[in-house]
Short mmCIF file of C-alpha atoms in Angstrom, two decimals:
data_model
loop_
_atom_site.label_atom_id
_atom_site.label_comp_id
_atom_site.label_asym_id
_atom_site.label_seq_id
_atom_site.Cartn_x
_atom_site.Cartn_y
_atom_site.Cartn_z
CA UNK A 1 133.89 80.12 -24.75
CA UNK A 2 131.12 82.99 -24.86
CA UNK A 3 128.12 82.51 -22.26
CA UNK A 4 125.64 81.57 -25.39
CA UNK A 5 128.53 79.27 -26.43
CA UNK A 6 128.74 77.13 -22.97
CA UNK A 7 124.74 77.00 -22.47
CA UNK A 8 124.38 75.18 -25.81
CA UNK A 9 126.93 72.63 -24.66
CA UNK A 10 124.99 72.50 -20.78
CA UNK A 11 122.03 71.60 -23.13
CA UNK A 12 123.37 69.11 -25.04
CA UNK A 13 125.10 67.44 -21.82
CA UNK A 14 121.54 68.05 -20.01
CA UNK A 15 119.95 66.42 -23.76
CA UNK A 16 122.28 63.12 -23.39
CA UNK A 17 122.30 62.82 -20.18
CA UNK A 18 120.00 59.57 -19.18
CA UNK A 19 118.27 61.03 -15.87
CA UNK A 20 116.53 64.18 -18.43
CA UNK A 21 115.20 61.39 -20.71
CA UNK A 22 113.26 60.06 -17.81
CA UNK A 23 109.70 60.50 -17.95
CA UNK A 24 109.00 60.16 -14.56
CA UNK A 25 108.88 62.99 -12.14
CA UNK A 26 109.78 63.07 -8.61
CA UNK A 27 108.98 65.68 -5.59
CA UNK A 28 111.71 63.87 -4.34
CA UNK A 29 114.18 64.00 -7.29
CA UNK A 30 117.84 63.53 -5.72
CA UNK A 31 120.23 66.50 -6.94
CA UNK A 32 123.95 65.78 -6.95
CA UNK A 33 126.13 68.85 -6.92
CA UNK A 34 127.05 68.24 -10.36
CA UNK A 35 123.35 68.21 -11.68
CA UNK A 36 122.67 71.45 -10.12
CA UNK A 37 125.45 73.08 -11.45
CA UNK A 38 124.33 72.18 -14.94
CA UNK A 39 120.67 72.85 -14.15
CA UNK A 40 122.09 76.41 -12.92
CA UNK A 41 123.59 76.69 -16.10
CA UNK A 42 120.49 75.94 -17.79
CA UNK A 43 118.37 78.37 -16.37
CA UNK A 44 120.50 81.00 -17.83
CA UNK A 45 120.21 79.62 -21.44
CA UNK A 46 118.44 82.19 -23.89
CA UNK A 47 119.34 81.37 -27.46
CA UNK A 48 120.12 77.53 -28.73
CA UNK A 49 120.67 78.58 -32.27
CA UNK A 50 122.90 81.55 -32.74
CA UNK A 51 125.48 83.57 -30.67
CA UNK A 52 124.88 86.80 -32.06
CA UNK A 53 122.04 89.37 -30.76
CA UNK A 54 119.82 91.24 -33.46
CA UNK A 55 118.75 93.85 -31.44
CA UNK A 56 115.44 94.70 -33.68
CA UNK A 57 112.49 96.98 -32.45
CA UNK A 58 109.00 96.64 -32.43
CA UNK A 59 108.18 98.01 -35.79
CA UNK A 60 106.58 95.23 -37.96
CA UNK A 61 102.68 96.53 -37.44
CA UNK A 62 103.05 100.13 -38.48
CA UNK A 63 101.36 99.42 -41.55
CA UNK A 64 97.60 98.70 -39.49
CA UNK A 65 96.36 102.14 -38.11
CA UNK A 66 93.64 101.36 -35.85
CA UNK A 67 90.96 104.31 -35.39
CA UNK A 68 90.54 104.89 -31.38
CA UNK A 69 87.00 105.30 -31.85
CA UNK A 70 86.45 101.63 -33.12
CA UNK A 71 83.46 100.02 -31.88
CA UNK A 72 83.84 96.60 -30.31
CA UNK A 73 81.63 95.04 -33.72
CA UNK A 74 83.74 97.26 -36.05
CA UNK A 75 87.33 96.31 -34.88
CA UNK A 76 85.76 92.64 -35.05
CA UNK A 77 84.51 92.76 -38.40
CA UNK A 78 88.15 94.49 -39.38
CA UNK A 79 89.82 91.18 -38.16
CA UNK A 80 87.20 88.90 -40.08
CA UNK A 81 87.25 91.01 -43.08
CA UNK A 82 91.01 90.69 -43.06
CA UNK A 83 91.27 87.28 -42.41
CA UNK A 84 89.02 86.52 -45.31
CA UNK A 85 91.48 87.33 -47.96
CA UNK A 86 93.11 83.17 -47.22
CA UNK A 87 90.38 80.56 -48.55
CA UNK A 88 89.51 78.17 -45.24
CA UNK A 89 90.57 80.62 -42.86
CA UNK A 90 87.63 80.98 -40.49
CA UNK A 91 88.48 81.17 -36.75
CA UNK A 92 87.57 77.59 -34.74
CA UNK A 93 84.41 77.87 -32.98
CA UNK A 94 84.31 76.69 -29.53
CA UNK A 95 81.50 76.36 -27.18
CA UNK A 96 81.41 77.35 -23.17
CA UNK A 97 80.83 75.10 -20.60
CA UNK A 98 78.92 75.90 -16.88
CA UNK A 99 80.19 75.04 -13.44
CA UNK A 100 77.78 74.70 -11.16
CA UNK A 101 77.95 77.29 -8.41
CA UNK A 102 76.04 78.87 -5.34
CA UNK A 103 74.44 81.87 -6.51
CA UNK A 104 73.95 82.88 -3.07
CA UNK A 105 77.78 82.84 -2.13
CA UNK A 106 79.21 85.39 -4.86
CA UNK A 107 78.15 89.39 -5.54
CA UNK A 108 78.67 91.01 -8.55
CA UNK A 109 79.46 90.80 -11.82
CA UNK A 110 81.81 87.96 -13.44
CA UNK A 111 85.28 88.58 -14.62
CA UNK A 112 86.18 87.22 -17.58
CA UNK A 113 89.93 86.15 -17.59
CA UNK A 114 91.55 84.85 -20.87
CA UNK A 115 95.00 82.95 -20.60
CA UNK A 116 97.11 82.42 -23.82
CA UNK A 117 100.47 81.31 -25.38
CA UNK A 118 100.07 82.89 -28.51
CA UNK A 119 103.32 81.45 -30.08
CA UNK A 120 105.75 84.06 -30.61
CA UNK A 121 106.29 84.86 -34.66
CA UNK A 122 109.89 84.51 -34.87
CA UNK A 123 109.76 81.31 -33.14
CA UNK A 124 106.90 79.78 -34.84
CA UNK A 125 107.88 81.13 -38.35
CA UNK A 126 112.30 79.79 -37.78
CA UNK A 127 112.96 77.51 -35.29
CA UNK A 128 109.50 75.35 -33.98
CA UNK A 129 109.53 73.30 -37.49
CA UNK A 130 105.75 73.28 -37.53
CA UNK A 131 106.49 71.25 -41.44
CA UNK A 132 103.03 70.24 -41.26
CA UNK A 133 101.19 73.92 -41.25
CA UNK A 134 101.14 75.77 -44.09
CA UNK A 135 103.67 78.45 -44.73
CA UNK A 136 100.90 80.95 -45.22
CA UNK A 137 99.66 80.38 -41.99
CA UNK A 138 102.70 80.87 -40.30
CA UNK A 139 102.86 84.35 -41.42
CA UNK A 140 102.57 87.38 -39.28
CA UNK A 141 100.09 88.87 -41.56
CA UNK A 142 97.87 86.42 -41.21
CA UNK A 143 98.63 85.27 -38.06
CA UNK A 144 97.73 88.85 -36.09
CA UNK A 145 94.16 89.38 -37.03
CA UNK A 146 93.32 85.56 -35.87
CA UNK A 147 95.36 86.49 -32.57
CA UNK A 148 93.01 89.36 -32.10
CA UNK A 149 90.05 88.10 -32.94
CA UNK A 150 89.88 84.74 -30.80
CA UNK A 151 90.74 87.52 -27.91
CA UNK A 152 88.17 90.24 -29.26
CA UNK A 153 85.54 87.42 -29.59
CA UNK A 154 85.19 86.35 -25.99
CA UNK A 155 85.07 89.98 -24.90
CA UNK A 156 87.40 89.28 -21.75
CA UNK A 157 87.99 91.44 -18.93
CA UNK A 158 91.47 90.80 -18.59
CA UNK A 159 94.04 89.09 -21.19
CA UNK A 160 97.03 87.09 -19.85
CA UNK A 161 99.44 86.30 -22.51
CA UNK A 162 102.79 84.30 -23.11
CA UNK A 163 105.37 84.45 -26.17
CA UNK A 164 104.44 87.87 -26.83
CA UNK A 165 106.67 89.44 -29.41
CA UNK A 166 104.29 92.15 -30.89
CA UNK A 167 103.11 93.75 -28.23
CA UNK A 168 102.52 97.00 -30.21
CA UNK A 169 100.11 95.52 -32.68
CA UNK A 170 98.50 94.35 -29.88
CA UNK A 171 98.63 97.10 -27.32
CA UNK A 172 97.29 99.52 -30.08
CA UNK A 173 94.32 97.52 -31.83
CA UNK A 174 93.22 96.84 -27.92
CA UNK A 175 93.54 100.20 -26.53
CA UNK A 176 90.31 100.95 -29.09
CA UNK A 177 88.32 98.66 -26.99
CA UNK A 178 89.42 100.60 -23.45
CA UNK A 179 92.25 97.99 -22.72
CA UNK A 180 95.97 99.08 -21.26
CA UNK A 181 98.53 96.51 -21.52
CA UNK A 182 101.89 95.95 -19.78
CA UNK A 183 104.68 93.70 -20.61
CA UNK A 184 107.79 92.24 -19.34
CA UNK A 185 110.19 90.66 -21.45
CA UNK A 186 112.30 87.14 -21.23
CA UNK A 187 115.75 88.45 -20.03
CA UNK A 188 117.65 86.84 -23.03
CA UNK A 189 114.58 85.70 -25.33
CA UNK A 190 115.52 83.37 -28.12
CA UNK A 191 114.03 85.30 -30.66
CA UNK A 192 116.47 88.00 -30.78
CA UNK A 193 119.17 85.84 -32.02
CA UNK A 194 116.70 85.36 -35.06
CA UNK A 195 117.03 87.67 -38.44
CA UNK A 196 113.89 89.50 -39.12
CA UNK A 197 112.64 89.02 -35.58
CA UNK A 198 110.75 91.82 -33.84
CA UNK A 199 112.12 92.05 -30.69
CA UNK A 200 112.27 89.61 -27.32
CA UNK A 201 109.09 87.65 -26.26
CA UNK A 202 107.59 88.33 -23.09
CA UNK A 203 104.82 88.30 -20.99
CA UNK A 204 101.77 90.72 -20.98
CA UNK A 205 98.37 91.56 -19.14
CA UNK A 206 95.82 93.72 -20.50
CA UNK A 207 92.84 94.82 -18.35
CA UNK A 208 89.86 96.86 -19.41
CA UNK A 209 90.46 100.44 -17.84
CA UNK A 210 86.76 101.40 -17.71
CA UNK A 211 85.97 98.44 -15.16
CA UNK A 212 89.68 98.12 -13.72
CA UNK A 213 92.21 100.67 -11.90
CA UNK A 214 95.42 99.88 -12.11
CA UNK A 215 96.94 99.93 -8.27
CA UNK A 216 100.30 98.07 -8.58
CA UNK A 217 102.52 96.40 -11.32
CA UNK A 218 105.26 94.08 -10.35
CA UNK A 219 107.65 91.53 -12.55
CA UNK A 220 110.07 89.38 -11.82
CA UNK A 221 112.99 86.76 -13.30
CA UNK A 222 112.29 83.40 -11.67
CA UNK A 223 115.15 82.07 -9.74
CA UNK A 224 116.43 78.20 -9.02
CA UNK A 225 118.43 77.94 -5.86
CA UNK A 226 118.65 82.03 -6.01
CA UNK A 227 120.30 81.86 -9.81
CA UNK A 228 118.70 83.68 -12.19
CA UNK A 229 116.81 81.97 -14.92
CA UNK A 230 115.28 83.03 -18.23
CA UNK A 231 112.04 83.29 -17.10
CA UNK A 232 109.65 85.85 -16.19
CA UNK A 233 106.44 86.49 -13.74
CA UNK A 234 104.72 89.74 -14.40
CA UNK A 235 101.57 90.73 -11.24
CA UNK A 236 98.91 93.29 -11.57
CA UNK A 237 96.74 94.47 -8.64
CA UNK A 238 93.49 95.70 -9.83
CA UNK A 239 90.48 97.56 -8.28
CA UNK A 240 87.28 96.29 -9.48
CA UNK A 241 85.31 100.43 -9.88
CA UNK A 242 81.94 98.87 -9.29
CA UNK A 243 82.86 96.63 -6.11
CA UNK A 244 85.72 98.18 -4.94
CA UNK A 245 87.08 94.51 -4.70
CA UNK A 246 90.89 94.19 -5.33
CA UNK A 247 92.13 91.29 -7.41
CA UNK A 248 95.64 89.92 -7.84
CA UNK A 249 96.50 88.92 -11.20
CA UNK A 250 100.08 86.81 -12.28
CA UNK A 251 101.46 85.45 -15.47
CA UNK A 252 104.21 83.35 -16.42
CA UNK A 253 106.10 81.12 -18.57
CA UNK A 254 107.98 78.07 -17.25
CA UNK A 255 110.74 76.45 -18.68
CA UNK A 256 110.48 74.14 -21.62
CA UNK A 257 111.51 70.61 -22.68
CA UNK A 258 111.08 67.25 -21.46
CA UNK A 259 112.98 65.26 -18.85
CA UNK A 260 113.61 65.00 -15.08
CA UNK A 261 115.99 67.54 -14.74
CA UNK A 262 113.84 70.27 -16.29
CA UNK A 263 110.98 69.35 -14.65
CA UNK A 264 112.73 69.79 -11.07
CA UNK A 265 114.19 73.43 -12.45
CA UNK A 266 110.10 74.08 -13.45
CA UNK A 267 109.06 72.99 -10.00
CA UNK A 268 111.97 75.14 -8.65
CA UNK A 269 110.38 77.91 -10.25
CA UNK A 270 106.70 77.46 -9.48
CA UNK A 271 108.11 77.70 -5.33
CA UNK A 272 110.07 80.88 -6.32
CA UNK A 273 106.62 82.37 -8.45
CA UNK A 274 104.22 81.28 -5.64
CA UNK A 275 106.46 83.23 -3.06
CA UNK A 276 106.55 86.00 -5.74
CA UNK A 277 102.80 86.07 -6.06
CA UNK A 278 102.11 86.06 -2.03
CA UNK A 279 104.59 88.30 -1.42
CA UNK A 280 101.87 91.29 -3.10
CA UNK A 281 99.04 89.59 -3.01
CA UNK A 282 98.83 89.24 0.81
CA UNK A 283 94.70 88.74 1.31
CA UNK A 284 93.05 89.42 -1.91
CA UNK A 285 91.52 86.94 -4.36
CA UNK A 286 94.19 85.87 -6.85
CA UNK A 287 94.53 84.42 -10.29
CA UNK A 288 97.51 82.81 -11.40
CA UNK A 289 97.25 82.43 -15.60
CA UNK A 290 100.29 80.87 -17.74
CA UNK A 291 101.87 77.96 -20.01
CA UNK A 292 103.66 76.24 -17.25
CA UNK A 293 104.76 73.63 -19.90
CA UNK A 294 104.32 70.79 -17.45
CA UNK A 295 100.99 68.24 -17.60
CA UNK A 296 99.60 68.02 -14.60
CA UNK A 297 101.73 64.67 -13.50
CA UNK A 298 104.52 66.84 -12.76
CA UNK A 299 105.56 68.52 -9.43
CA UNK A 300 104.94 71.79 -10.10
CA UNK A 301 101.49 71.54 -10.66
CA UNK A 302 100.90 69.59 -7.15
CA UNK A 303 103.31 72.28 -5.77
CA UNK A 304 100.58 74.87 -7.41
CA UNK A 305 97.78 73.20 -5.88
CA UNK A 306 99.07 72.44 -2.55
CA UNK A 307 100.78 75.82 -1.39
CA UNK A 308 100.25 76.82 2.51
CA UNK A 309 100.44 80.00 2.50
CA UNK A 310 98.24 80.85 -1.08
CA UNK A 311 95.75 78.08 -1.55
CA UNK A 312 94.99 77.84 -5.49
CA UNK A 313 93.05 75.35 -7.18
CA UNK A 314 93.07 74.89 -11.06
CA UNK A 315 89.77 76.43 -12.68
CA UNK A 316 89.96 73.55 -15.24
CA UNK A 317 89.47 71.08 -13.27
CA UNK A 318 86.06 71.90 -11.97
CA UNK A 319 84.90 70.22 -15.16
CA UNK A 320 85.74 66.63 -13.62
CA UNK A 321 89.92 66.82 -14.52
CA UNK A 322 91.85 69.04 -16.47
CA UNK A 323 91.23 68.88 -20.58
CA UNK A 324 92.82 66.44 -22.47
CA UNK A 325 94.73 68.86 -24.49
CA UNK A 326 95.69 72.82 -24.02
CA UNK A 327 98.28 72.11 -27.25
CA UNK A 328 98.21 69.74 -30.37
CA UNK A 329 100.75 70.20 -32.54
CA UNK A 330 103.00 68.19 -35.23
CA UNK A 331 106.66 69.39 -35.19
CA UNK A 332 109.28 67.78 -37.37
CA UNK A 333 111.92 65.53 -35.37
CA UNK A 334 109.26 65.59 -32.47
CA UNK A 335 106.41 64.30 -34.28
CA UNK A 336 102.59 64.73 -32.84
CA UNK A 337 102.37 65.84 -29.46
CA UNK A 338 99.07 66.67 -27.81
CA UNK A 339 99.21 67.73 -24.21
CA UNK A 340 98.29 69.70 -21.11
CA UNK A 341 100.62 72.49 -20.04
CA UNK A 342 98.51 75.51 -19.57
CA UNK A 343 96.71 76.51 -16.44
CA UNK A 344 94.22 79.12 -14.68
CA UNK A 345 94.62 78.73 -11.43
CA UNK A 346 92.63 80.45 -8.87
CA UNK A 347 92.12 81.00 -4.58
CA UNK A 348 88.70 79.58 -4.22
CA UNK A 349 88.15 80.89 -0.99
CA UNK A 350 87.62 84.35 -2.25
CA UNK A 351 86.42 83.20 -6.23
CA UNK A 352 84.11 80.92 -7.74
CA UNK A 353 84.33 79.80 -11.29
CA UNK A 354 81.00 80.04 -13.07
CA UNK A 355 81.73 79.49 -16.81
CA UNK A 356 85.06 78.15 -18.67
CA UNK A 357 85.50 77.83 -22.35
CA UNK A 358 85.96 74.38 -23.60
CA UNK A 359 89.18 73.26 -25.88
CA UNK A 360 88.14 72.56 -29.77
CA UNK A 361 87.22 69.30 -31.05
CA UNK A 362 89.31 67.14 -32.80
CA UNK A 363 87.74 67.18 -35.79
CA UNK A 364 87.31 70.77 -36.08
CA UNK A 365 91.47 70.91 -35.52
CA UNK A 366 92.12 69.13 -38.23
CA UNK A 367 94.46 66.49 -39.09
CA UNK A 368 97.42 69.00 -39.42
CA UNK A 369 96.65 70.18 -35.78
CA UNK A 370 97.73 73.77 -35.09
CA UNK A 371 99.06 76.48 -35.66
CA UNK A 372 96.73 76.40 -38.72
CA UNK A 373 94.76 78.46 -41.10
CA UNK A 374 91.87 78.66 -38.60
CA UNK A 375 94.13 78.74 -35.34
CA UNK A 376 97.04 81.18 -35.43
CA UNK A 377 98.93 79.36 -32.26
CA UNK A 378 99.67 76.09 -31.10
CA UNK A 379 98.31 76.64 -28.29
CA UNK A 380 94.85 76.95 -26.92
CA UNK A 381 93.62 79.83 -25.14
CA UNK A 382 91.40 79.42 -21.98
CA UNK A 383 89.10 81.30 -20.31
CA UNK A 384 87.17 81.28 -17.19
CA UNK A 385 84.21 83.60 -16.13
CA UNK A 386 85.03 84.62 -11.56
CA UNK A 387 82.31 85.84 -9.36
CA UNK A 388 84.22 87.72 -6.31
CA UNK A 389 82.94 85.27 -2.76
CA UNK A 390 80.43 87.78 -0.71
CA UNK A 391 82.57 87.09 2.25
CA UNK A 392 85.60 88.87 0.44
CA UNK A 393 85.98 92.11 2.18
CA UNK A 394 87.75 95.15 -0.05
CA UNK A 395 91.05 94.65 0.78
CA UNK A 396 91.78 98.92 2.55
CA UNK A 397 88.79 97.53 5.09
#
């Protein structure tokens, strides 16, 4: 039996297997040896659908040519313009919110930080069954000027994204507007086993180069109980040019899919990502950005919230809880699922959160939730404006 071969049948013993379909989570889940051998065997799953790698490369965008000297207005009105060849296709409109703060107790300027899952194409277009979204809008050619102008839009200072599987388009239409990008990919992403696709999905951070240096890159494949999963972390350490402050910046993608047993392999690798995250970040303000498909009942967000050794607290939640909903979609077999799975959490002994962007109303979703004609994922993106605390010292003092 080939690897691909006995991880579909560890997921359909995991998928049958009464404790997943529990929907109650437990620090204190009890793990038999058996369970952990199939939960190891989980964590090394890549493809469900197909045995067989397509090993394409990231070539689908070479037919936009963006001009480096773009303004910020001009590459924006290239997106709308773009976008306004579908009827109904204007971007949602969302609104900010303010968090009170101590104006006294930060220096500075803000940093903007954007966090996104912006649904990988070969996923979204093959294998999520969004039957309720038009097929038009599930195309990458409409799909990548939305994607770039809800980031463009909100002019952030630094973009951490999920299910990336075009970083090129993306790396080359932001590079116009000073940004540099990096990316680490899943170690056996799903979409490679899918024809047409464009290569794995990954992880990426983009920072703006004219207010950032670049001082260290780091990624890592999450472990549970030291195996290997299918996961990834990817950290940037960044030097603020007008402070001199040094921020830490992480993001990830947790493991999908419902149940107890996943939810103790996603706690599993929260502990292994905070140790990650410390282990570089030793004193300096840190933000931790990513879809960590779990709602806030589950153990990996109280492990988040509650770590020792790097306090975080979610930025979110300064608004009285965390939103109702970071995703609404309707997916056939699945149905309508609304939800809160993606996070910006922060150390707010060295940050303060002035500003966050609110989610989109209901009734400017639409029945047919997203993705969309208006929203190109089916996710949210969030985004939170950080003063540096005046009693953070630069971290070579």
């Amino acid at each position: 039996m080939s690897e691909n071969a006995a991880a579909m049948a560890v997921d359909h013993c995991l998928t049958c297997c009464p404790a997943v379909e529990s929907t109650k989570y437990s620090d204190t889940f009890q793990m038999s040896a058996h369970d952990k051998r199939r939960l190891s065997g989980i964590t090394r799953m890549g493809s469900f659908t197909s045995t067989v790698k397509i090993d394409n490369e990231d070539s689908q965008d070479k037919d936009l040519q963006f001009d480096n000297h773009m303004s910020y207005q001009q590459l924006l009105e290239y997106c709308r313009t773009h976008n306004n060849q579908w009827p109904n296709s204007q971007l949602i409109e969302r609104t900010f919110s303010s968090i009170p703060y101590d104006q006294d107790s930060v220096e500075g300027n803000p940093v903007r930080v954007l966090q996104w899952n912006v649904l990988s194409q070969a996923l979204g277009q093959n294998n999520d069954r969004f039957d309720s979204c038009p097929l038009e809008a599930l195309e990458w050619k409409h799909r990548r000027c939305h994607m770039l102008e809800e980031i463009l839009k909100h002019n952030p200072d630094i973009i951490c994204l999920q299910e990336v599987d075009h970083f090129d388009f993306l790396s080359r239409a932001l590079a116009t507007q000073s940004y540099s990008g990096l990316f680490v990919p899943k170690p056996d992403s799903p979409c490679v086993y899918i024809n047409d696709n464009n290569g794995p999905d990954g992880c990426a951070i983009f920072y703006k180069n004219d207010k950032f240096d670049l001082l260290e890159k780091h990624d890592k494949v999450l472990q549970v109980w030291t195996v290997h999963s299918n996961q990834v972390s990817l950290l940037l350490v960044l030097k603020d040019k007008s402070t001199q402050k040094e921020l830490c910046v992480s993001t990830t993608h947790l493991k999908a899919r419902k149940g107890a047993l996943l939810s103790t392999l996603r706690n599993e690798q929260g502990k292994d990502l905070l140790q990650f995250i410390s282990s570089h970040a030793a004193d300096r303000p840190t933000i931790v950005c990513g879809d960590f498909n779990a709602e806030p009942t589950e153990p990996v967000y109280s492990t988040m919230c509650s770590c020792s050794y790097l306090p975080l607290d979610s930025a979110y939640k300064l608004s009285g809880s965390e939103p109702l909903y970071t995703s609404w979609k309707i997916r056939g077999g699945e149905g309508e699922v609304m939800h809160t799975i993606d996070y910006m959490f922060y150390t707010k002994h060295k940050l303060t959160v002035s500003n966050i962007l609110d989610m989109p109303k209901e009734i400017d979703i639409g029945e047919n939730r997203v993705p969309s004609m208006t929203y190109p994922s089916d996710h949210f993106s969030l985004i939170s404006d950080f003063y540096f605390n005046n009693n953070t010292t630069n971290f070579c003092e």
